[in-house]
Short mmCIF file of the C-alpha atoms (twelve columns), coordinates in Angstrom:
data_MODEL
# 
_entry.id   MODEL 
# 
loop_
_atom_site.group_PDB 
_atom_site.id 
_atom_site.type_symbol 
_atom_site.label_atom_id 
_atom_site.label_alt_id 
_atom_site.label_comp_id 
_atom_site.label_asym_id 
_atom_site.label_seq_id 
_atom_site.Cartn_x 
_atom_site.Cartn_y 
_atom_site.Cartn_z 
_atom_site.pdbx_PDB_model_num 
ATOM 1   C CA . MET A 1   -3.927  20.179  9.804   1 
ATOM 2   C CA . LYS A 2   -6.150  18.925  6.994   1 
ATOM 3   C CA . ILE A 3   -5.692  20.782  3.730   1 
ATOM 4   C CA . GLU A 4   -6.960  20.767  0.148   1 
ATOM 5   C CA . LEU A 5   -4.987  19.346  -2.774  1 
ATOM 6   C CA . ARG A 6   -4.196  22.839  -4.066  1 
ATOM 7   C CA . ASP A 7   -2.662  23.642  -0.665  1 
ATOM 8   C CA . ALA A 8   -0.572  20.465  -0.825  1 
ATOM 9   C CA . ALA A 9   0.758   21.604  -4.201  1 
ATOM 10  C CA . GLU A 10  1.694   24.967  -2.681  1 
ATOM 11  C CA . ARG A 11  3.600   23.255  0.152   1 
ATOM 12  C CA . ILE A 12  5.520   21.227  -2.440  1 
ATOM 13  C CA . GLN A 13  6.316   24.250  -4.591  1 
ATOM 14  C CA . ALA A 14  7.588   26.176  -1.552  1 
ATOM 15  C CA . ALA A 15  10.191  23.503  -0.703  1 
ATOM 16  C CA . ASN A 16  13.493  22.879  -2.483  1 
ATOM 17  C CA . ASN A 17  14.902  19.777  -0.767  1 
ATOM 18  C CA . ILE A 18  12.207  17.120  -0.576  1 
ATOM 19  C CA . VAL A 19  12.242  13.510  0.603   1 
ATOM 20  C CA . VAL A 20  9.440   11.161  -0.445  1 
ATOM 21  C CA . ALA A 21  8.592   8.093   1.640   1 
ATOM 22  C CA . ALA A 22  5.883   5.422   1.869   1 
ATOM 23  C CA . HIS A 23  5.052   2.466   4.070   1 
ATOM 24  C CA . ILE A 24  7.157   -0.566  4.867   1 
ATOM 25  C CA . ASN A 25  6.242   -3.747  2.970   1 
ATOM 26  C CA . PRO A 26  5.514   -1.562  -0.067  1 
ATOM 27  C CA . ASP A 27  2.795   -2.506  -2.531  1 
ATOM 28  C CA . GLY A 28  2.157   -1.201  -6.034  1 
ATOM 29  C CA . ASP A 29  0.532   1.997   -4.824  1 
ATOM 30  C CA . ALA A 30  3.350   2.816   -2.402  1 
ATOM 31  C CA . VAL A 31  6.048   2.176   -5.011  1 
ATOM 32  C CA . GLY A 32  4.144   3.798   -7.879  1 
ATOM 33  C CA . SER A 33  3.175   6.964   -6.027  1 
ATOM 34  C CA . SER A 34  6.661   7.404   -4.537  1 
ATOM 35  C CA . LEU A 35  8.388   6.992   -7.889  1 
ATOM 36  C CA . ALA A 36  5.859   9.145   -9.770  1 
ATOM 37  C CA . LEU A 37  6.183   11.991  -7.268  1 
ATOM 38  C CA . LEU A 38  9.976   11.708  -7.365  1 
ATOM 39  C CA . LEU A 39  9.920   12.133  -11.156 1 
ATOM 40  C CA . ILE A 40  7.447   15.028  -10.879 1 
ATOM 41  C CA . LEU A 41  9.618   16.844  -8.330  1 
ATOM 42  C CA . ARG A 42  12.772  16.404  -10.401 1 
ATOM 43  C CA . ALA A 43  10.926  17.672  -13.486 1 
ATOM 44  C CA . MET A 44  10.135  20.785  -11.431 1 
ATOM 45  C CA . GLY A 45  13.821  21.275  -10.665 1 
ATOM 46  C CA . LYS A 46  13.592  20.159  -7.036  1 
ATOM 47  C CA . ASN A 47  16.335  18.348  -5.178  1 
ATOM 48  C CA . ALA A 48  14.318  15.216  -4.435  1 
ATOM 49  C CA . ARG A 49  14.937  11.733  -3.086  1 
ATOM 50  C CA . ALA A 50  12.631  8.750   -2.529  1 
ATOM 51  C CA . LEU A 51  13.345  6.399   0.391   1 
ATOM 52  C CA . LEU A 52  11.547  3.128   1.067   1 
ATOM 53  C CA . ASP A 53  12.560  1.182   4.148   1 
ATOM 54  C CA . ASP A 54  11.904  -2.311  2.810   1 
ATOM 55  C CA . ASP A 55  12.555  -4.523  -0.181  1 
ATOM 56  C CA . ILE A 56  10.652  -3.659  -3.352  1 
ATOM 57  C CA . PRO A 57  8.844   -6.672  -4.890  1 
ATOM 58  C CA . PRO A 58  10.670  -7.819  -8.040  1 
ATOM 59  C CA . ASN A 59  7.570   -7.289  -10.213 1 
ATOM 60  C CA . PHE A 60  8.077   -3.540  -9.986  1 
ATOM 61  C CA . THR A 61  11.446  -3.578  -11.723 1 
ATOM 62  C CA . ILE A 62  9.490   -2.853  -14.911 1 
ATOM 63  C CA . LEU A 63  8.846   0.700   -13.708 1 
ATOM 64  C CA . PRO A 64  11.094  3.462   -15.095 1 
ATOM 65  C CA . HIS A 65  13.815  4.796   -12.772 1 
ATOM 66  C CA . ILE A 66  12.991  2.153   -10.157 1 
ATOM 67  C CA . ASN A 67  16.638  2.095   -9.110  1 
ATOM 68  C CA . ASP A 68  16.380  5.749   -8.104  1 
ATOM 69  C CA . ILE A 69  14.475  4.669   -4.999  1 
ATOM 70  C CA . GLU A 70  16.935  4.474   -2.109  1 
ATOM 71  C CA . HIS A 71  16.938  2.183   0.918   1 
ATOM 72  C CA . PRO A 72  18.012  3.484   4.344   1 
ATOM 73  C CA . VAL A 73  19.977  0.334   5.142   1 
ATOM 74  C CA . GLU A 74  22.264  1.096   2.175   1 
ATOM 75  C CA . LEU A 75  22.899  4.743   3.133   1 
ATOM 76  C CA . SER A 76  25.755  6.085   5.196   1 
ATOM 77  C CA . GLU A 77  23.775  9.097   6.397   1 
ATOM 78  C CA . THR A 78  22.255  9.016   9.852   1 
ATOM 79  C CA . GLU A 79  20.315  12.206  9.158   1 
ATOM 80  C CA . ILE A 80  19.112  13.712  5.878   1 
ATOM 81  C CA . GLN A 81  18.498  17.433  5.626   1 
ATOM 82  C CA . ALA A 82  15.254  18.371  3.920   1 
ATOM 83  C CA . ASP A 83  12.719  21.193  3.758   1 
ATOM 84  C CA . LEU A 84  9.823   18.769  3.444   1 
ATOM 85  C CA . LEU A 85  9.092   15.084  3.996   1 
ATOM 86  C CA . VAL A 86  6.195   13.837  1.873   1 
ATOM 87  C CA . VAL A 87  4.683   10.651  3.304   1 
ATOM 88  C CA . LEU A 88  2.509   8.742   0.841   1 
ATOM 89  C CA . ASP A 89  -0.107  6.023   1.216   1 
ATOM 90  C CA . THR A 90  0.244   5.706   4.994   1 
ATOM 91  C CA . GLN A 91  0.742   7.491   8.278   1 
ATOM 92  C CA . PRO A 92  4.280   8.538   9.286   1 
ATOM 93  C CA . ASP A 93  4.522   5.826   11.945  1 
ATOM 94  C CA . ARG A 94  4.711   3.183   9.194   1 
ATOM 95  C CA . ILE A 95  7.677   4.453   7.177   1 
ATOM 96  C CA . GLY A 96  10.297  2.667   9.257   1 
ATOM 97  C CA . SER A 97  13.708  4.222   9.858   1 
ATOM 98  C CA . VAL A 98  13.057  7.019   7.347   1 
ATOM 99  C CA . SER A 99  11.194  8.865   10.108  1 
ATOM 100 C CA . LYS A 100 14.374  8.917   12.206  1 
ATOM 101 C CA . MET A 101 16.624  9.961   9.313   1 
ATOM 102 C CA . VAL A 102 14.570  12.883  8.019   1 
ATOM 103 C CA . LYS A 103 13.699  15.743  10.371  1 
ATOM 104 C CA . ALA A 104 11.438  18.030  8.376   1 
ATOM 105 C CA . PRO A 105 7.822   19.215  8.287   1 
ATOM 106 C CA . ILE A 106 5.597   16.376  7.065   1 
ATOM 107 C CA . LEU A 107 3.105   16.596  4.242   1 
ATOM 108 C CA . ASN A 108 0.975   13.450  4.371   1 
ATOM 109 C CA . ILE A 109 -0.955  12.423  1.233   1 
ATOM 110 C CA . ASP A 110 -3.146  9.359   1.628   1 
ATOM 111 C CA . HIS A 111 -6.404  7.612   0.738   1 
ATOM 112 C CA . HIS A 112 -6.815  5.363   3.793   1 
ATOM 113 C CA . ILE A 113 -9.916  6.258   5.794   1 
ATOM 114 C CA . THR A 114 -8.205  5.308   9.065   1 
ATOM 115 C CA . ASN A 115 -5.481  7.967   8.715   1 
ATOM 116 C CA . GLU A 116 -6.046  10.421  11.583  1 
ATOM 117 C CA . GLY A 117 -3.260  12.805  10.602  1 
ATOM 118 C CA . LYS A 118 -1.186  12.299  13.758  1 
ATOM 119 C CA . ASN A 119 2.265   13.887  13.951  1 
ATOM 120 C CA . VAL A 120 2.042   15.634  10.576  1 
ATOM 121 C CA . SER A 121 2.151   19.290  9.618   1 
ATOM 122 C CA . TRP A 122 -0.356  18.910  6.785   1 
ATOM 123 C CA . LEU A 123 -2.670  16.082  5.739   1 
ATOM 124 C CA . PHE A 124 -4.461  15.696  2.443   1 
ATOM 125 C CA . LEU A 125 -6.792  12.714  2.705   1 
ATOM 126 C CA . ASN A 126 -9.182  11.541  0.009   1 
ATOM 127 C CA . ALA A 127 -10.725 8.277   1.181   1 
ATOM 128 C CA . ASN A 128 -12.763 8.112   -2.039  1 
ATOM 129 C CA . ALA A 129 -9.652  7.847   -4.205  1 
ATOM 130 C CA . ALA A 130 -8.955  4.308   -5.381  1 
ATOM 131 C CA . ALA A 131 -5.230  4.745   -4.777  1 
ATOM 132 C CA . THR A 132 -2.702  7.329   -3.676  1 
ATOM 133 C CA . CYS A 133 -1.523  7.222   -7.285  1 
ATOM 134 C CA . GLU A 134 -4.928  8.577   -8.283  1 
ATOM 135 C CA . ILE A 135 -4.345  11.511  -5.914  1 
ATOM 136 C CA . ILE A 136 -0.899  12.172  -7.402  1 
ATOM 137 C CA . PHE A 137 -2.528  12.110  -10.843 1 
ATOM 138 C CA . ASP A 138 -4.929  14.849  -9.656  1 
ATOM 139 C CA . LEU A 139 -2.060  16.748  -7.988  1 
ATOM 140 C CA . ILE A 140 -0.334  17.286  -11.343 1 
ATOM 141 C CA . GLU A 141 -3.106  19.735  -12.276 1 
ATOM 142 C CA . PHE A 142 -1.828  22.114  -9.592  1 
ATOM 143 C CA . LEU A 143 1.883   21.797  -10.384 1 
ATOM 144 C CA . PRO A 144 4.004   23.318  -13.176 1 
ATOM 145 C CA . VAL A 145 4.786   19.964  -14.758 1 
ATOM 146 C CA . ALA A 146 3.327   17.899  -17.588 1 
ATOM 147 C CA . LEU A 147 2.382   14.243  -17.446 1 
ATOM 148 C CA . ASN A 148 4.857   12.109  -19.398 1 
ATOM 149 C CA . GLU A 149 5.129   8.417   -20.200 1 
ATOM 150 C CA . ASP A 150 7.449   7.555   -17.301 1 
ATOM 151 C CA . ILE A 151 5.220   9.223   -14.718 1 
ATOM 152 C CA . ALA A 152 2.159   7.648   -16.323 1 
ATOM 153 C CA . HIS A 153 3.615   4.121   -16.019 1 
ATOM 154 C CA . CYS A 154 4.231   4.590   -12.287 1 
ATOM 155 C CA . LEU A 155 0.767   5.992   -11.638 1 
ATOM 156 C CA . TYR A 156 -0.990  3.330   -13.686 1 
ATOM 157 C CA . ALA A 157 0.810   0.511   -11.855 1 
ATOM 158 C CA . GLY A 158 -0.343  1.850   -8.497  1 
ATOM 159 C CA . ILE A 159 -3.931  2.410   -9.571  1 
ATOM 160 C CA . ALA A 160 -4.185  -0.970  -11.313 1 
ATOM 161 C CA . THR A 161 -2.820  -2.980  -8.398  1 
ATOM 162 C CA . ASP A 162 -4.840  -1.158  -5.718  1 
ATOM 163 C CA . THR A 163 -8.059  -1.762  -7.663  1 
ATOM 164 C CA . GLY A 164 -7.303  -5.387  -8.475  1 
ATOM 165 C CA . PHE A 165 -6.987  -4.309  -12.106 1 
ATOM 166 C CA . PHE A 166 -10.278 -2.419  -11.827 1 
ATOM 167 C CA . ASN A 167 -12.189 -5.330  -10.287 1 
ATOM 168 C CA . TYR A 168 -12.515 -4.048  -6.699  1 
ATOM 169 C CA . ALA A 169 -15.315 -1.918  -5.262  1 
ATOM 170 C CA . ASN A 170 -13.003 1.124   -5.018  1 
ATOM 171 C CA . THR A 171 -12.987 1.496   -8.820  1 
ATOM 172 C CA . ARG A 172 -14.928 4.680   -9.623  1 
ATOM 173 C CA . PRO A 173 -15.657 6.537   -12.869 1 
ATOM 174 C CA . SER A 174 -12.853 8.992   -12.055 1 
ATOM 175 C CA . THR A 175 -10.475 6.045   -11.598 1 
ATOM 176 C CA . LEU A 176 -11.195 4.774   -15.084 1 
ATOM 177 C CA . ARG A 177 -10.948 8.282   -16.553 1 
ATOM 178 C CA . ALA A 178 -7.515  8.673   -14.953 1 
ATOM 179 C CA . ALA A 179 -6.463  5.279   -16.325 1 
ATOM 180 C CA . ALA A 180 -7.591  6.320   -19.803 1 
ATOM 181 C CA . VAL A 181 -5.456  9.461   -19.671 1 
ATOM 182 C CA . LEU A 182 -2.465  7.417   -18.518 1 
ATOM 183 C CA . ILE A 183 -2.949  4.983   -21.391 1 
ATOM 184 C CA . GLU A 184 -3.106  7.927   -23.784 1 
ATOM 185 C CA . ALA A 185 0.238   9.030   -22.324 1 
ATOM 186 C CA . GLY A 186 1.816   5.758   -23.432 1 
ATOM 187 C CA . VAL A 187 1.013   3.098   -20.859 1 
ATOM 188 C CA . LYS A 188 0.441   -0.410  -22.227 1 
ATOM 189 C CA . PRO A 189 -2.008  -2.076  -19.807 1 
ATOM 190 C CA . ASN A 190 -1.209  -5.600  -20.973 1 
ATOM 191 C CA . VAL A 191 2.501   -5.140  -20.263 1 
ATOM 192 C CA . ILE A 192 1.839   -3.799  -16.750 1 
ATOM 193 C CA . ALA A 193 -0.705  -6.559  -16.027 1 
ATOM 194 C CA . GLU A 194 1.568   -9.361  -17.215 1 
ATOM 195 C CA . GLU A 195 4.476   -8.101  -15.128 1 
ATOM 196 C CA . MET A 196 2.438   -7.406  -11.994 1 
ATOM 197 C CA . GLU A 197 0.783   -10.847 -12.148 1 
ATOM 198 C CA . ARG A 198 4.037   -12.721 -12.771 1 
ATOM 199 C CA . LYS A 199 5.126   -15.011 -9.937  1 
ATOM 200 C CA . SER A 200 8.461   -16.642 -9.352  1 
ATOM 201 C CA . LEU A 201 8.554   -20.408 -8.965  1 
ATOM 202 C CA . ALA A 202 9.360   -19.870 -5.276  1 
ATOM 203 C CA . ASP A 203 6.274   -17.689 -4.824  1 
ATOM 204 C CA . PHE A 204 4.082   -20.235 -6.592  1 
ATOM 205 C CA . LYS A 205 5.402   -23.057 -4.412  1 
ATOM 206 C CA . GLY A 206 4.862   -20.830 -1.379  1 
ATOM 207 C CA . LEU A 207 1.272   -20.225 -2.453  1 
ATOM 208 C CA . CYS A 208 0.725   -23.991 -2.737  1 
ATOM 209 C CA . GLU A 209 2.073   -24.450 0.793   1 
ATOM 210 C CA . ALA A 210 -0.038  -21.572 2.101   1 
ATOM 211 C CA . LEU A 211 -3.228  -23.012 0.599   1 
ATOM 212 C CA . LYS A 212 -2.639  -26.205 2.576   1 
ATOM 213 C CA . THR A 213 -3.135  -24.148 5.758   1 
ATOM 214 C CA . MET A 214 -6.534  -22.801 4.700   1 
ATOM 215 C CA . GLU A 215 -9.149  -22.857 7.453   1 
ATOM 216 C CA . PHE A 216 -12.760 -21.744 7.627   1 
ATOM 217 C CA . PHE A 217 -14.467 -20.117 10.587  1 
ATOM 218 C CA . TYR A 218 -17.876 -18.829 11.630  1 
ATOM 219 C CA . GLU A 219 -19.923 -21.175 9.460   1 
ATOM 220 C CA . GLY A 220 -17.759 -20.549 6.402   1 
ATOM 221 C CA . LYS A 221 -18.103 -16.774 6.500   1 
ATOM 222 C CA . VAL A 222 -14.394 -16.366 7.209   1 
ATOM 223 C CA . ALA A 223 -11.436 -17.986 5.457   1 
ATOM 224 C CA . GLY A 224 -7.797  -17.690 6.467   1 
ATOM 225 C CA . LEU A 225 -4.306  -18.653 5.394   1 
ATOM 226 C CA . PHE A 226 -1.465  -19.046 7.878   1 
ATOM 227 C CA . ILE A 227 2.033   -18.440 6.534   1 
ATOM 228 C CA . ASN A 228 4.672   -19.589 8.985   1 
ATOM 229 C CA . GLU A 229 8.277   -18.451 9.095   1 
ATOM 230 C CA . ALA A 230 9.507   -21.289 6.873   1 
ATOM 231 C CA . VAL A 231 7.041   -20.513 4.073   1 
ATOM 232 C CA . ALA A 232 7.566   -16.754 4.467   1 
ATOM 233 C CA . HIS A 233 11.291  -17.265 3.841   1 
ATOM 234 C CA . LEU A 234 10.556  -19.262 0.698   1 
ATOM 235 C CA . VAL A 235 8.762   -16.457 -1.121  1 
ATOM 236 C CA . ASP A 236 9.721   -13.062 -2.492  1 
ATOM 237 C CA . SER A 237 6.217   -11.750 -1.880  1 
ATOM 238 C CA . THR A 238 2.839   -12.936 -0.583  1 
ATOM 239 C CA . GLU A 239 1.072   -10.339 -2.732  1 
ATOM 240 C CA . GLY A 240 -2.055  -11.871 -4.243  1 
ATOM 241 C CA . PHE A 241 -2.269  -14.848 -1.889  1 
ATOM 242 C CA . ILE A 242 -5.419  -13.455 -0.294  1 
ATOM 243 C CA . ASP A 243 -7.135  -13.205 -3.681  1 
ATOM 244 C CA . GLN A 244 -7.121  -17.007 -3.905  1 
ATOM 245 C CA . ILE A 245 -9.516  -17.334 -0.950  1 
ATOM 246 C CA . ARG A 246 -11.547 -14.113 -0.992  1 
ATOM 247 C CA . VAL A 247 -13.443 -15.383 -4.073  1 
ATOM 248 C CA . ILE A 248 -14.731 -18.549 -2.350  1 
ATOM 249 C CA . ASP A 249 -18.510 -18.661 -2.322  1 
ATOM 250 C CA . GLY A 250 -19.934 -17.700 1.072   1 
ATOM 251 C CA . VAL A 251 -16.747 -16.078 2.388   1 
ATOM 252 C CA . GLU A 252 -17.392 -12.571 3.727   1 
ATOM 253 C CA . ILE A 253 -13.918 -11.956 5.154   1 
ATOM 254 C CA . ALA A 254 -10.653 -13.445 3.930   1 
ATOM 255 C CA . PHE A 255 -7.399  -12.973 5.803   1 
ATOM 256 C CA . VAL A 256 -3.757  -13.963 5.636   1 
ATOM 257 C CA . LEU A 257 -1.662  -14.171 8.807   1 
ATOM 258 C CA . THR A 258 1.997   -13.984 7.804   1 
ATOM 259 C CA . CYS A 259 5.040   -14.417 10.028  1 
ATOM 260 C CA . ARG A 260 7.398   -11.461 9.608   1 
ATOM 261 C CA . SER A 261 9.811   -12.552 12.345  1 
ATOM 262 C CA . GLU A 262 9.580   -14.318 15.688  1 
ATOM 263 C CA . ASP A 263 6.292   -13.368 17.391  1 
ATOM 264 C CA . ILE A 264 5.498   -10.679 14.800  1 
ATOM 265 C CA . TYR A 265 2.645   -11.400 12.379  1 
ATOM 266 C CA . ARG A 266 1.299   -9.302  9.544   1 
ATOM 267 C CA . VAL A 267 -2.461  -9.460  8.955   1 
ATOM 268 C CA . SER A 268 -4.101  -8.688  5.598   1 
ATOM 269 C CA . MET A 269 -7.895  -8.700  5.305   1 
ATOM 270 C CA . ARG A 270 -10.369 -8.400  2.437   1 
ATOM 271 C CA . SER A 271 -14.145 -8.210  2.710   1 
ATOM 272 C CA . ARG A 272 -17.307 -8.344  0.639   1 
ATOM 273 C CA . THR A 273 -19.627 -6.447  3.011   1 
ATOM 274 C CA . VAL A 274 -17.886 -5.992  6.385   1 
ATOM 275 C CA . ASP A 275 -15.901 -2.868  7.301   1 
ATOM 276 C CA . VAL A 276 -12.529 -4.497  7.977   1 
ATOM 277 C CA . SER A 277 -10.911 -1.100  8.588   1 
ATOM 278 C CA . LYS A 278 -12.654 -1.085  11.991  1 
ATOM 279 C CA . ILE A 279 -11.225 -4.508  12.809  1 
ATOM 280 C CA . ALA A 280 -7.750  -3.380  11.787  1 
ATOM 281 C CA . ARG A 281 -7.997  -0.108  13.700  1 
ATOM 282 C CA . ASN A 282 -9.013  -1.956  16.882  1 
ATOM 283 C CA . LEU A 283 -5.883  -4.077  16.468  1 
ATOM 284 C CA . GLY A 284 -3.592  -1.091  15.927  1 
ATOM 285 C CA . GLY A 285 -3.675  -1.046  12.116  1 
ATOM 286 C CA . GLY A 286 -5.735  0.629   9.434   1 
ATOM 287 C CA . GLY A 287 -6.766  0.639   5.813   1 
ATOM 288 C CA . HIS A 288 -9.957  0.727   3.807   1 
ATOM 289 C CA . ILE A 289 -13.509 -0.475  4.388   1 
ATOM 290 C CA . ARG A 290 -12.977 -3.521  2.162   1 
ATOM 291 C CA . ALA A 291 -9.202  -3.974  2.528   1 
ATOM 292 C CA . ALA A 292 -7.187  -3.419  5.698   1 
ATOM 293 C CA . GLY A 293 -4.362  -4.796  7.776   1 
ATOM 294 C CA . CYS A 294 -2.390  -4.650  10.986  1 
ATOM 295 C CA . THR A 295 0.610   -6.133  12.767  1 
ATOM 296 C CA . LEU A 296 0.242   -8.392  15.800  1 
ATOM 297 C CA . ARG A 297 3.221   -8.731  18.119  1 
ATOM 298 C CA . LYS A 298 2.300   -11.983 19.793  1 
ATOM 299 C CA . PRO A 299 3.136   -15.694 19.568  1 
ATOM 300 C CA . PHE A 300 1.240   -17.439 16.778  1 
ATOM 301 C CA . ASP A 301 -1.513  -19.024 18.891  1 
ATOM 302 C CA . GLU A 302 -2.235  -15.725 20.650  1 
ATOM 303 C CA . ALA A 303 -2.171  -13.765 17.380  1 
ATOM 304 C CA . LYS A 304 -4.594  -16.204 15.752  1 
ATOM 305 C CA . GLU A 305 -6.964  -16.138 18.744  1 
ATOM 306 C CA . CYS A 306 -6.868  -12.345 18.958  1 
ATOM 307 C CA . LEU A 307 -7.580  -11.918 15.255  1 
ATOM 308 C CA . LEU A 308 -10.410 -14.442 15.137  1 
ATOM 309 C CA . LYS A 309 -12.068 -12.895 18.165  1 
ATOM 310 C CA . ALA A 310 -12.020 -9.457  16.522  1 
ATOM 311 C CA . ILE A 311 -13.315 -10.843 13.237  1 
ATOM 312 C CA . GLY A 312 -16.005 -12.835 15.025  1 
ATOM 313 C CA . GLU A 313 -17.455 -9.669  16.532  1 
ATOM 314 C CA . ALA A 314 -17.706 -8.173  13.063  1 
ATOM 315 C CA . VAL A 315 -19.437 -11.119 11.377  1 
ATOM 316 C CA . LYS A 316 -21.773 -12.269 14.164  1 
ATOM 317 C CA . ASP A 317 -24.770 -10.391 12.784  1 
ATOM 318 C CA . ILE A 318 -24.368 -11.502 9.158   1 
ATOM 319 C CA . ASP A 319 -27.129 -13.855 8.058   1 
# 
């Protein structure tokens, strides 16, 4: 059932034992919104936990209370009792083993236009929000809690990374107003930016290797990187790799095809004008109009062919 943000706040206030979760392969918005909501719930006196079923990129260690996020693989519990499971920045089918551990009504808060609200009790979806962190910022208005510096740092990190530090098309006036309030609460944008943009030597070497695989398709309208298993194991994160090719003149769609394990490939896409969320949805994924992704469970050659065919249909009418 789709609800308003005020209703989502009421669902949260009615629960006492709350688990917060977000998608596997967490990005800045997933980590930031999960941690911010965890701190908000604890400030309200709730018994709250945040579980992310994947490694957190090392850049996010700058965020306050980052070690309060738990990982299912490290827990002895096979089932966690809760009144409410809040799923952020994704649909419940992308939270990994957390969905098996927590049996509770699901409140889903998201900004991805492809979220259809399947298998949830309540869905608040604002596809116009730049980030789920922007939604959590708005949610505070309806909760008996005040914004503080720790919460502000988490929210700012998610908003900044999901907007490409306010360079992407999803940056709206309300996004910048929210960022201003967060800065007034104590956030130092330069510190967040420097930490989020920092790369380990291994990641930089991995980027160099990935760039060697760059290929162009459809008369230069499409550019792709292909990260095999060896390169994937070299790096802590491939975050930002796609930004190196999406800026090439004439490229309408940029993608990165990354090996996650044998015959499982993660696809990330960015676009100037094409709705890549439709491409991703047709391949079993989702996302935004200008940024989307999916997972292909095929051998490399088949995954590449499948992806390029889907992209080709989307770009065939571009002059």
